[in-house]
Amino acid sequence: MMDIELAKHILRKGKALAPDRFPQPSLEVAQAWAGALGSPEFPPALWSESVDLWATTLVGDRMCTPKELFQAALVVRDRWDAVPEKKQVLDELRVARANSFYARNGLDPITAADLPQHAGRPPEALTARSGRQQSQPERIGAAGTFIRRSQQ
């Protein structure tokens, strides 16, 4: 779950940028937003930038909802993935989240080098370093055709 103080910050900032498009930042509203925006976890700076994006670019005729702010956060996350310094922050968070899961399930921890850089394609470091078996994933070919495991 998202930190209540971060949810309050999001609501206060949104109220300052778009006063008629954000709810009043009360404790009850902050708790509800923290629950709604708690997964996946993003760094506070990413959430803050998401409020800026929503209030300056994506704002419409209705009040901001947690769903709309989450969509803005996904846009900002994709932007961060294109900047090496910010991508490193996201990768550290991804590794911490993965290692938390792995520790609960008795698996060896990973490092940032073990993270897949492309969806559906495990990095060589993951299979070579950890010894985990990885099946060949199904992929979409360059021409947009679906390539099955048996055809690779």
JSON list of C-alpha atoms in Angstrom, two decimals:
[
{"chain": "A", "resi": 1, "resn": "MET", "atom": "CA", "xyz": [0.00, 0.00, 0.00]},
{"chain": "A", "resi": 2, "resn": "MET", "atom": "CA", "xyz": [1.17, 3.51, -0.78]},
{"chain": "A", "resi": 3, "resn": "ASP", "atom": "CA", "xyz": [2.33, 5.68, 2.11]},
{"chain": "A", "resi": 4, "resn": "ILE", "atom": "CA", "xyz": [-0.48, 7.96, 3.37]},
{"chain": "A", "resi": 5, "resn": "GLU", "atom": "CA", "xyz": [1.89, 10.95, 3.41]},
{"chain": "A", "resi": 6, "resn": "LEU", "atom": "CA", "xyz": [2.68, 10.39, -0.27]},
{"chain": "A", "resi": 7, "resn": "ALA", "atom": "CA", "xyz": [-1.03, 10.21, -1.07]},
{"chain": "A", "resi": 8, "resn": "LYS", "atom": "CA", "xyz": [-1.56, 13.49, 0.83]},
{"chain": "A", "resi": 9, "resn": "HIS", "atom": "CA", "xyz": [1.28, 15.07, -1.16]},
{"chain": "A", "resi": 10, "resn": "ILE", "atom": "CA", "xyz": [-0.28, 13.89, -4.43]},
{"chain": "A", "resi": 11, "resn": "LEU", "atom": "CA", "xyz": [-3.66, 15.32, -3.47]},
{"chain": "A", "resi": 12, "resn": "ARG", "atom": "CA", "xyz": [-2.24, 18.65, -2.21]},
{"chain": "A", "resi": 13, "resn": "LYS", "atom": "CA", "xyz": [-0.12, 19.09, -5.33]},
{"chain": "A", "resi": 14, "resn": "GLY", "atom": "CA", "xyz": [-3.03, 18.17, -7.58]},
{"chain": "A", "resi": 15, "resn": "LYS", "atom": "CA", "xyz": [-5.30, 20.59, -5.72]},
{"chain": "A", "resi": 16, "resn": "ALA", "atom": "CA", "xyz": [-2.71, 23.36, -6.17]},
{"chain": "A", "resi": 17, "resn": "LEU", "atom": "CA", "xyz": [-2.29, 22.69, -9.90]},
{"chain": "A", "resi": 18, "resn": "ALA", "atom": "CA", "xyz": [-5.91, 21.92, -10.81]},
{"chain": "A", "resi": 19, "resn": "PRO", "atom": "CA", "xyz": [-8.07, 23.09, -7.86]},
{"chain": "A", "resi": 20, "resn": "ASP", "atom": "CA", "xyz": [-11.40, 22.10, -9.37]},
{"chain": "A", "resi": 21, "resn": "ARG", "atom": "CA", "xyz": [-10.15, 18.70, -10.63]},
{"chain": "A", "resi": 22, "resn": "PHE", "atom": "CA", "xyz": [-8.77, 17.09, -7.45]},
{"chain": "A", "resi": 23, "resn": "PRO", "atom": "CA", "xyz": [-10.66, 16.10, -4.29]},
{"chain": "A", "resi": 24, "resn": "GLN", "atom": "CA", "xyz": [-10.02, 17.89, -1.01]},
{"chain": "A", "resi": 25, "resn": "PRO", "atom": "CA", "xyz": [-6.92, 16.27, 0.56]},
{"chain": "A", "resi": 26, "resn": "SER", "atom": "CA", "xyz": [-8.46, 14.91, 3.77]},
{"chain": "A", "resi": 27, "resn": "LEU", "atom": "CA", "xyz": [-7.14, 11.92, 5.72]},
{"chain": "A", "resi": 28, "resn": "GLU", "atom": "CA", "xyz": [-10.03, 9.74, 4.55]},
{"chain": "A", "resi": 29, "resn": "VAL", "atom": "CA", "xyz": [-9.47, 10.64, 0.88]},
{"chain": "A", "resi": 30, "resn": "ALA", "atom": "CA", "xyz": [-5.70, 10.16, 1.24]},
{"chain": "A", "resi": 31, "resn": "GLN", "atom": "CA", "xyz": [-6.24, 6.70, 2.72]},
{"chain": "A", "resi": 32, "resn": "ALA", "atom": "CA", "xyz": [-8.55, 5.73, -0.13]},
{"chain": "A", "resi": 33, "resn": "TRP", "atom": "CA", "xyz": [-6.11, 7.01, -2.76]},
{"chain": "A", "resi": 34, "resn": "ALA", "atom": "CA", "xyz": [-3.17, 5.30, -1.04]},
{"chain": "A", "resi": 35, "resn": "GLY", "atom": "CA", "xyz": [-5.02, 2.00, -1.23]},
{"chain": "A", "resi": 36, "resn": "ALA", "atom": "CA", "xyz": [-6.02, 2.52, -4.85]},
{"chain": "A", "resi": 37, "resn": "LEU", "atom": "CA", "xyz": [-2.55, 3.64, -6.00]},
{"chain": "A", "resi": 38, "resn": "GLY", "atom": "CA", "xyz": [-0.49, 1.28, -3.87]},
{"chain": "A", "resi": 39, "resn": "SER", "atom": "CA", "xyz": [0.37, -1.32, -6.46]},
{"chain": "A", "resi": 40, "resn": "PRO", "atom": "CA", "xyz": [2.66, -1.34, -8.31]},
{"chain": "A", "resi": 41, "resn": "GLU", "atom": "CA", "xyz": [4.90, 0.82, -6.20]},
{"chain": "A", "resi": 42, "resn": "PHE", "atom": "CA", "xyz": [6.59, 3.74, -7.90]},
{"chain": "A", "resi": 43, "resn": "PRO", "atom": "CA", "xyz": [9.11, 6.21, -6.44]},
{"chain": "A", "resi": 44, "resn": "PRO", "atom": "CA", "xyz": [7.56, 9.36, -4.91]},
{"chain": "A", "resi": 45, "resn": "ALA", "atom": "CA", "xyz": [9.23, 11.56, -7.56]},
{"chain": "A", "resi": 46, "resn": "LEU", "atom": "CA", "xyz": [7.50, 9.57, -10.31]},
{"chain": "A", "resi": 47, "resn": "TRP", "atom": "CA", "xyz": [4.11, 10.07, -8.64]},
{"chain": "A", "resi": 48, "resn": "SER", "atom": "CA", "xyz": [4.81, 13.78, -8.26]},
{"chain": "A", "resi": 49, "resn": "GLU", "atom": "CA", "xyz": [5.72, 14.05, -11.93]},
{"chain": "A", "resi": 50, "resn": "SER", "atom": "CA", "xyz": [2.53, 12.13, -12.77]},
{"chain": "A", "resi": 51, "resn": "VAL", "atom": "CA", "xyz": [0.46, 14.80, -11.02]},
{"chain": "A", "resi": 52, "resn": "ASP", "atom": "CA", "xyz": [2.25, 17.46, -13.10]},
{"chain": "A", "resi": 53, "resn": "LEU", "atom": "CA", "xyz": [1.54, 15.53, -16.32]},
{"chain": "A", "resi": 54, "resn": "TRP", "atom": "CA", "xyz": [-2.11, 14.97, -15.49]},
{"chain": "A", "resi": 55, "resn": "ALA", "atom": "CA", "xyz": [-2.74, 18.56, -14.37]},
{"chain": "A", "resi": 56, "resn": "THR", "atom": "CA", "xyz": [-0.97, 20.18, -17.32]},
{"chain": "A", "resi": 57, "resn": "THR", "atom": "CA", "xyz": [-1.65, 17.80, -20.21]},
{"chain": "A", "resi": 58, "resn": "LEU", "atom": "CA", "xyz": [-4.22, 15.11, -19.49]},
{"chain": "A", "resi": 59, "resn": "VAL", "atom": "CA", "xyz": [-6.75, 17.15, -17.49]},
{"chain": "A", "resi": 60, "resn": "GLY", "atom": "CA", "xyz": [-10.28, 16.99, -18.83]},
{"chain": "A", "resi": 61, "resn": "ASP", "atom": "CA", "xyz": [-13.75, 18.08, -17.81]},
{"chain": "A", "resi": 62, "resn": "ARG", "atom": "CA", "xyz": [-14.01, 15.69, -14.84]},
{"chain": "A", "resi": 63, "resn": "MET", "atom": "CA", "xyz": [-12.34, 15.24, -11.47]},
{"chain": "A", "resi": 64, "resn": "CYS", "atom": "CA", "xyz": [-9.10, 13.27, -11.40]},
{"chain": "A", "resi": 65, "resn": "THR", "atom": "CA", "xyz": [-9.58, 9.68, -10.29]},
{"chain": "A", "resi": 66, "resn": "PRO", "atom": "CA", "xyz": [-6.93, 7.26, -9.03]},
{"chain": "A", "resi": 67, "resn": "LYS", "atom": "CA", "xyz": [-7.29, 5.37, -12.33]},
{"chain": "A", "resi": 68, "resn": "GLU", "atom": "CA", "xyz": [-6.47, 8.48, -14.37]},
{"chain": "A", "resi": 69, "resn": "LEU", "atom": "CA", "xyz": [-3.51, 9.32, -12.17]},
{"chain": "A", "resi": 70, "resn": "PHE", "atom": "CA", "xyz": [-2.29, 5.73, -12.45]},
{"chain": "A", "resi": 71, "resn": "GLN", "atom": "CA", "xyz": [-2.47, 6.01, -16.25]},
{"chain": "A", "resi": 72, "resn": "ALA", "atom": "CA", "xyz": [-0.39, 9.20, -16.04]},
{"chain": "A", "resi": 73, "resn": "ALA", "atom": "CA", "xyz": [2.10, 7.33, -13.83]},
{"chain": "A", "resi": 74, "resn": "LEU", "atom": "CA", "xyz": [2.47, 4.64, -16.49]},
{"chain": "A", "resi": 75, "resn": "VAL", "atom": "CA", "xyz": [3.27, 7.32, -19.08]},
{"chain": "A", "resi": 76, "resn": "VAL", "atom": "CA", "xyz": [5.85, 8.86, -16.75]},
{"chain": "A", "resi": 77, "resn": "ARG", "atom": "CA", "xyz": [7.30, 5.41, -15.99]},
{"chain": "A", "resi": 78, "resn": "ASP", "atom": "CA", "xyz": [7.81, 4.82, -19.71]},
{"chain": "A", "resi": 79, "resn": "ARG", "atom": "CA", "xyz": [9.54, 8.20, -19.98]},
{"chain": "A", "resi": 80, "resn": "TRP", "atom": "CA", "xyz": [11.78, 7.34, -17.04]},
{"chain": "A", "resi": 81, "resn": "ASP", "atom": "CA", "xyz": [12.75, 4.07, -18.71]},
{"chain": "A", "resi": 82, "resn": "ALA", "atom": "CA", "xyz": [14.21, 6.15, -21.57]},
{"chain": "A", "resi": 83, "resn": "VAL", "atom": "CA", "xyz": [16.53, 8.14, -19.24]},
{"chain": "A", "resi": 84, "resn": "PRO", "atom": "CA", "xyz": [19.46, 6.05, -17.93]},
{"chain": "A", "resi": 85, "resn": "GLU", "atom": "CA", "xyz": [19.62, 7.67, -14.46]},
{"chain": "A", "resi": 86, "resn": "LYS", "atom": "CA", "xyz": [15.89, 7.35, -13.89]},
{"chain": "A", "resi": 87, "resn": "LYS", "atom": "CA", "xyz": [15.80, 3.85, -15.39]},
{"chain": "A", "resi": 88, "resn": "GLN", "atom": "CA", "xyz": [18.38, 2.83, -12.78]},
{"chain": "A", "resi": 89, "resn": "VAL", "atom": "CA", "xyz": [16.02, 4.02, -10.01]},
{"chain": "A", "resi": 90, "resn": "LEU", "atom": "CA", "xyz": [13.18, 1.98, -11.51]},
{"chain": "A", "resi": 91, "resn": "ASP", "atom": "CA", "xyz": [15.41, -1.07, -11.98]},
{"chain": "A", "resi": 92, "resn": "GLU", "atom": "CA", "xyz": [16.51, -0.91, -8.33]},
{"chain": "A", "resi": 93, "resn": "LEU", "atom": "CA", "xyz": [12.86, -0.87, -7.32]},
{"chain": "A", "resi": 94, "resn": "ARG", "atom": "CA", "xyz": [12.09, -3.78, -9.66]},
{"chain": "A", "resi": 95, "resn": "VAL", "atom": "CA", "xyz": [14.98, -5.82, -8.23]},
{"chain": "A", "resi": 96, "resn": "ALA", "atom": "CA", "xyz": [13.87, -5.10, -4.65]},
{"chain": "A", "resi": 97, "resn": "ARG", "atom": "CA", "xyz": [10.31, -6.16, -5.46]},
{"chain": "A", "resi": 98, "resn": "ALA", "atom": "CA", "xyz": [11.49, -9.34, -7.23]},
{"chain": "A", "resi": 99, "resn": "ASN", "atom": "CA", "xyz": [13.89, -10.24, -4.42]},
{"chain": "A", "resi": 100, "resn": "SER", "atom": "CA", "xyz": [11.16, -9.77, -1.84]},
{"chain": "A", "resi": 101, "resn": "PHE", "atom": "CA", "xyz": [9.04, -12.28, -3.75]},
{"chain": "A", "resi": 102, "resn": "TYR", "atom": "CA", "xyz": [11.98, -14.64, -4.28]},
{"chain": "A", "resi": 103, "resn": "ALA", "atom": "CA", "xyz": [12.93, -14.55, -0.58]},
{"chain": "A", "resi": 104, "resn": "ARG", "atom": "CA", "xyz": [9.37, -15.50, 0.42]},
{"chain": "A", "resi": 105, "resn": "ASN", "atom": "CA", "xyz": [9.55, -18.45, -1.96]},
{"chain": "A", "resi": 106, "resn": "GLY", "atom": "CA", "xyz": [13.07, -19.65, -1.12]},
{"chain": "A", "resi": 107, "resn": "LEU", "atom": "CA", "xyz": [14.68, -18.56, -4.39]},
{"chain": "A", "resi": 108, "resn": "ASP", "atom": "CA", "xyz": [18.07, -16.95, -4.94]},
{"chain": "A", "resi": 109, "resn": "PRO", "atom": "CA", "xyz": [18.13, -13.15, -5.23]},
{"chain": "A", "resi": 110, "resn": "ILE", "atom": "CA", "xyz": [18.76, -11.36, -8.53]},
{"chain": "A", "resi": 111, "resn": "THR", "atom": "CA", "xyz": [20.55, -8.18, -9.53]},
{"chain": "A", "resi": 112, "resn": "ALA", "atom": "CA", "xyz": [19.65, -5.46, -12.02]},
{"chain": "A", "resi": 113, "resn": "ALA", "atom": "CA", "xyz": [21.63, -7.39, -14.68]},
{"chain": "A", "resi": 114, "resn": "ASP", "atom": "CA", "xyz": [19.09, -10.19, -14.32]},
{"chain": "A", "resi": 115, "resn": "LEU", "atom": "CA", "xyz": [16.10, -8.03, -15.27]},
{"chain": "A", "resi": 116, "resn": "PRO", "atom": "CA", "xyz": [14.63, -8.66, -18.72]},
{"chain": "A", "resi": 117, "resn": "GLN", "atom": "CA", "xyz": [15.33, -5.72, -20.98]},
{"chain": "A", "resi": 118, "resn": "HIS", "atom": "CA", "xyz": [12.68, -6.80, -23.48]},
{"chain": "A", "resi": 119, "resn": "ALA", "atom": "CA", "xyz": [9.35, -8.39, -22.69]},
{"chain": "A", "resi": 120, "resn": "GLY", "atom": "CA", "xyz": [9.31, -12.11, -23.37]},
{"chain": "A", "resi": 121, "resn": "ARG", "atom": "CA", "xyz": [13.09, -12.43, -23.68]},
{"chain": "A", "resi": 122, "resn": "PRO", "atom": "CA", "xyz": [14.99, -13.44, -20.53]},
{"chain": "A", "resi": 123, "resn": "PRO", "atom": "CA", "xyz": [18.52, -12.04, -20.41]},
{"chain": "A", "resi": 124, "resn": "GLU", "atom": "CA", "xyz": [21.41, -14.45, -20.67]},
{"chain": "A", "resi": 125, "resn": "ALA", "atom": "CA", "xyz": [22.56, -13.30, -17.21]},
{"chain": "A", "resi": 126, "resn": "LEU", "atom": "CA", "xyz": [19.40, -14.71, -15.66]},
{"chain": "A", "resi": 127, "resn": "THR", "atom": "CA", "xyz": [19.86, -18.20, -17.02]},
{"chain": "A", "resi": 128, "resn": "ALA", "atom": "CA", "xyz": [23.66, -18.28, -16.72]},
{"chain": "A", "resi": 129, "resn": "ARG", "atom": "CA", "xyz": [23.97, -16.69, -13.26]},
{"chain": "A", "resi": 130, "resn": "SER", "atom": "CA", "xyz": [21.02, -18.11, -11.40]},
{"chain": "A", "resi": 131, "resn": "GLY", "atom": "CA", "xyz": [20.72, -21.45, -13.13]},
{"chain": "A", "resi": 132, "resn": "ARG", "atom": "CA", "xyz": [16.98, -21.06, -13.41]},
{"chain": "A", "resi": 133, "resn": "GLN", "atom": "CA", "xyz": [15.50, -22.89, -16.34]},
{"chain": "A", "resi": 134, "resn": "GLN", "atom": "CA", "xyz": [13.94, -20.58, -18.87]},
{"chain": "A", "resi": 135, "resn": "SER", "atom": "CA", "xyz": [11.89, -21.85, -21.75]},
{"chain": "A", "resi": 136, "resn": "GLN", "atom": "CA", "xyz": [12.16, -20.14, -25.10]},
{"chain": "A", "resi": 137, "resn": "PRO", "atom": "CA", "xyz": [9.32, -17.59, -25.10]},
{"chain": "A", "resi": 138, "resn": "GLU", "atom": "CA", "xyz": [6.87, -17.08, -27.88]},
{"chain": "A", "resi": 139, "resn": "ARG", "atom": "CA", "xyz": [7.60, -13.92, -29.84]},
{"chain": "A", "resi": 140, "resn": "ILE", "atom": "CA", "xyz": [6.24, -11.64, -32.49]},
{"chain": "A", "resi": 141, "resn": "GLY", "atom": "CA", "xyz": [8.49, -11.60, -35.54]},
{"chain": "A", "resi": 142, "resn": "ALA", "atom": "CA", "xyz": [9.68, -8.48, -37.38]},
{"chain": "A", "resi": 143, "resn": "ALA", "atom": "CA", "xyz": [6.88, -8.83, -39.93]},
{"chain": "A", "resi": 144, "resn": "GLY", "atom": "CA", "xyz": [4.28, -8.97, -37.15]},
{"chain": "A", "resi": 145, "resn": "THR", "atom": "CA", "xyz": [3.85, -12.73, -37.40]},
{"chain": "A", "resi": 146, "resn": "PHE", "atom": "CA", "xyz": [3.53, -14.86, -34.30]},
{"chain": "A", "resi": 147, "resn": "ILE", "atom": "CA", "xyz": [6.52, -17.20, -33.85]},
{"chain": "A", "resi": 148, "resn": "ARG", "atom": "CA", "xyz": [5.79, -20.27, -31.72]},
{"chain": "A", "resi": 149, "resn": "ARG", "atom": "CA", "xyz": [8.42, -21.91, -29.53]},
{"chain": "A", "resi": 150, "resn": "SER", "atom": "CA", "xyz": [8.58, -24.88, -31.89]},
{"chain": "A", "resi": 151, "resn": "GLN", "atom": "CA", "xyz": [9.37, -22.63, -34.88]},
{"chain": "A", "resi": 152, "resn": "GLN", "atom": "CA", "xyz": [12.31, -20.82, -33.31]}
]
